[in-house]
Amino acid sequence: MTNVVRTTCPYCGVGCGVKAQSTENGFQISGDEQHTANFGRLCVKGAALGETLGLEGRLLHPEINGERVEWETALDETARRLQGIIDEFGPKAVAFYASGQLLTEDYYAGNKLMKGFIGAGNIDTNSRLCMSSAVVGYKRAFGADFVPCSYEDLEQTDLVVLVGSNAAWAHPVLYQRLVKAKQQRPNMKVVVIDPRRTATCDIADLHLALRPGTDAALFVGLLNVLPPPEPNAFDGQTAALEIAANWTLEKTADFCQLDSADVQTFWHWFAQANRAMTLYTMGINQSSSGSDKCNAIINVHLASGKIGRDGCGPFSLTGQPNAMGGREVGGLANQLACHMNFEPADIARLGRFWGSERIAETPGLMAVELFEAIGRGEVKAVWIMGTNPLVSLPDSSHVAQALANCPLVIVSDVVRETDTSRFATVKFPALAWGEKNGTVTNSERRISRQRAFLPAPGEARADWWIISQIAQRLGYGEAFNWQHSHEIFCEHAALSGYENNGTRAFDISGLATLDREQYDALEPVRWPVTSTINSTFKSWRANGKFQLLPVEPALPQANADHYYPLILNSGRIRDQWHTMTRTGNVPRLMQHISMPFLEIHPQDAKRYGVTQNSLVRVASRSGGVVAKVLISANQLPGNVFAPMHWNQQFARKGQINGLIKSVCDPHSGQPESKQTAVRIQRWQPAWQGEIFAREDIAFADDIQWWKQATSGVQHFLCAADSNAQVWIETLATGRGWQLQTACGNGEFYHVLAWQNGELQLAFYSANVWPEISAAAVVAAFEQAPPTATERHRLLAGKTAGTAVDTGATVCSCFGVGEKTIRAAIASGCKSVGQLGEKLRCGTNCGSCIPELKALLK
Ligand SMILES: Nc1nc2c(c(=O)[nH]1)N[C@H]1C(S)=C(S)[C@@H](COP(=O)(O)OP(=O)(O)OC[C@H]3O[C@@H](n4cnc5c(=O)[nH]c(N)nc54)[C@H](O)[C@@H]3O)O[C@H]1N2
Ligand SMILES: Nc1nc2c(c(=O)[nH]1)N[C@H]1C(S)=C(S)[C@@H](COP(=O)(O)OP(=O)(O)OC[C@H]3O[C@@H](n4cnc5c(=O)[nH]c(N)nc54)[C@H](O)[C@@H]3O)O[C@H]1N2
Ligand code: SF4
Ligand SMILES: [Mo]
């Protein structure tokens, strides 16, 4: 017996293999050397997984209207209410909103229940906000949602184009693989296309900082300079080439606001390269013309033959750990299971396989439409599983209104309090990573096992189990009679091969007869997996002609104007995952960036009167947020960037989707999350400060706060226009605290609150961010009653004892702070290598190397 469990990381679509080893004090997490997605490497988030396993904040029991209930009650009541709505208003009045973070088995179960037995198409997923344009692109070009690339291709290519991708932060292990490939083969070129200069540009031979939303032109214009394909090689060829002919170098450079020499270099490199790959993600997909952009990219690969051979292809990197699994099971409202479509033959086939007469006959509502329909009262029950739409969907205030008025909101989550679960009628406690058991599929179509290494906590249950229990109560018991995820996997695998004969790209029927032991031992494997046909991209092509889709480049719908003069871009930061339910509570992941920021070009900063680290109010026609200013020449003038992660659990007003309108791509339904017109205004609050407390703090209504992940104490940054002293005195009222204060000429106000010699609260405010040593303050909460001198030092917020303030964490793997790195540079370190030797920073996952380089500069 070994105490090591091999599983898969629950974060990004790279799909790294992880080993969890039980030790005396918890689980030690490390990379799985045998997994071909990562060969043992992990990024910071993956490496910190062991720190996310605590049960604090977990939802451990079912609840109805906020009250704990027995499972039987929760299931009976939910099924009764769902059935009531279906009986009265028909199946289309209920909907599921699922997630690329579910396991394939969970996802399959949800899809089967809605589309197979409730009989409506209304199951959509957060992948609508993520991959849906990419799916449309592939389907239009190949007739199938088939990703024609693998990670190994990166080691064999001559040119890598990263477009709309900040892989250094969003797909770190894959990016490091690329870094290594470039070191080994320096002739390989890297082009990054992104309006921002990101960490990914660190290895770029060429960075095209194009005008936001104009990518299609670069690829349409490129089509024009490639040698023309044989006549009639592709469907749509004539029209596609005709449009392309208009996109001359000059016109393209002008449209994209790029230097024409740079555009020409890119085109020349692409045309000349024997092998080329284009890696694309949210800068392409999250656009009102995202599907067309995907096809513009695929077109140049088809036309130049840089596809279907090693080191080539248009490679859409999936975001979530199981975005691809969702595409397999038909998690999108406009697909049926196993790559089937809403066509009579497919509908009939599914009916035969599932033994159901009620297969949905028309596509259901896509995410944004779905929440609009809830808002209008047409959909009266929604079951949200594994996603946090109040934070991630655009136009959050409308999403909130919709959920507030929806008669039945069911939320399956692992966390008790989320912005979405506040609207839940029913809460189902789901198993989390480490507890759940099943499969996920990564960007390169590789299926890996997520294996449980922890017992189910409280009364939490697997998502598939919850779904099947509801299905049984709705009267579909026989079709949902599974005892283990293994049975679901085999059923899904069998369906993938059912009457397939090479007509559907997704076929894993070779795995349909795995027994439980084989399923448990399943090694990572890329689909298709069949016993007879081994369909590859090339053989797939034999099924018919590919399509060159005629693409007319379009600008974003968002338009800057006199009132809203800046274009806001949104996306990820290195150490946070989405709505922060997991990563937001890990101290070392919050130390890299601890507050929502607005990145802005120096010219704009000057123009709008904002300075580094000052606060700024950002407003659009839909809402407003408060952020900290980060001035940086990495932005284009006229454009600002903010992270997508912050929400009401971590800030009073940090939710970026409150600003974003729900404008969607007409083909994919994917929102234009990357471009929104905003205006900004400096906010100079009466005070800015930092508060630490032993117990929960009640903030006055007008105080802006940002939660920090600090162990042992409640810790917030905060700011307000009202008097801080009044607020602190209210907090102290009736508690018998002794207050020790220091104020200087209205410039600063510091307070310590003591009770029986124990520190209860420490508050530091000033008219700029106070410079204090958080580590020292936190240490004071744990120490024995201090001496008078120590109290005075603490009141000043200065280092007490041994804790040293090292500044914002740059290297999260080894906890190396910016101040420490600057000191090492001052004392003679001249390269990343030397910094690594001295401080270890940058020597593990490597994600901080771009930042180390910037500090060295
Ligand atoms: N650390 C971390 N990693 C993650 C995630 C996370 O939450 N945190 N989430 C995962 C998920 S689900 C996803 S989908 C992926 C997303 O991975 P990415 O798509 O790489 O990440 P984003 O930061 O959303 O956006 C990428 C880049 O698009 C650029 N961009 C904006 N507008 C345009 C444009 O018009 N043209 C071009 N060419 N670029 C533009 C932005 O400036 C940004 O740098 O990350 C995955 N990995
Ligand atoms: N402005 C803007 N908005 C965006 C984006 C952007 O770039 N800009 N990106 C979009 C993209 S690409 C994505 S993918 C979305 C992501 O957005 P979401 O999917 O909303 O974000 P998550 O925080 O991953 O939400 C997952 C939820 O599921 C819970 N959970 C975790 N594991 C399990 C489980 O096993 N079972 C169940 N039932 N629940 C679980 C978590 O606690 C959490 O509440 O955001 C989108 N929204
Ligand atoms: S690269 Fe992605 S899959 Fe790999 S460890 Fe990091 S977050 Fe997990
Ligand atoms: Mo995503």
Short mmCIF file of C-alpha atoms and ligand atoms in Angstrom, two decimals, residues 130 319-320 572 578, ligand 4:
data_model
loop_
_atom_site.label_atom_id
_atom_site.label_comp_id
_atom_site.label_asym_id
_atom_site.label_seq_id
_atom_site.Cartn_x
_atom_site.Cartn_y
_atom_site.Cartn_z
CA CYS A 130 -15.13 30.93 -21.89
CA GLY A 319 -9.55 27.60 -19.36
CA GLN A 320 -11.22 25.40 -16.80
CA ARG A 572 -6.72 37.03 -14.62
CA HIS A 578 -11.88 33.07 -10.65
MO MO B 4 -12.70 30.23 -18.53
#
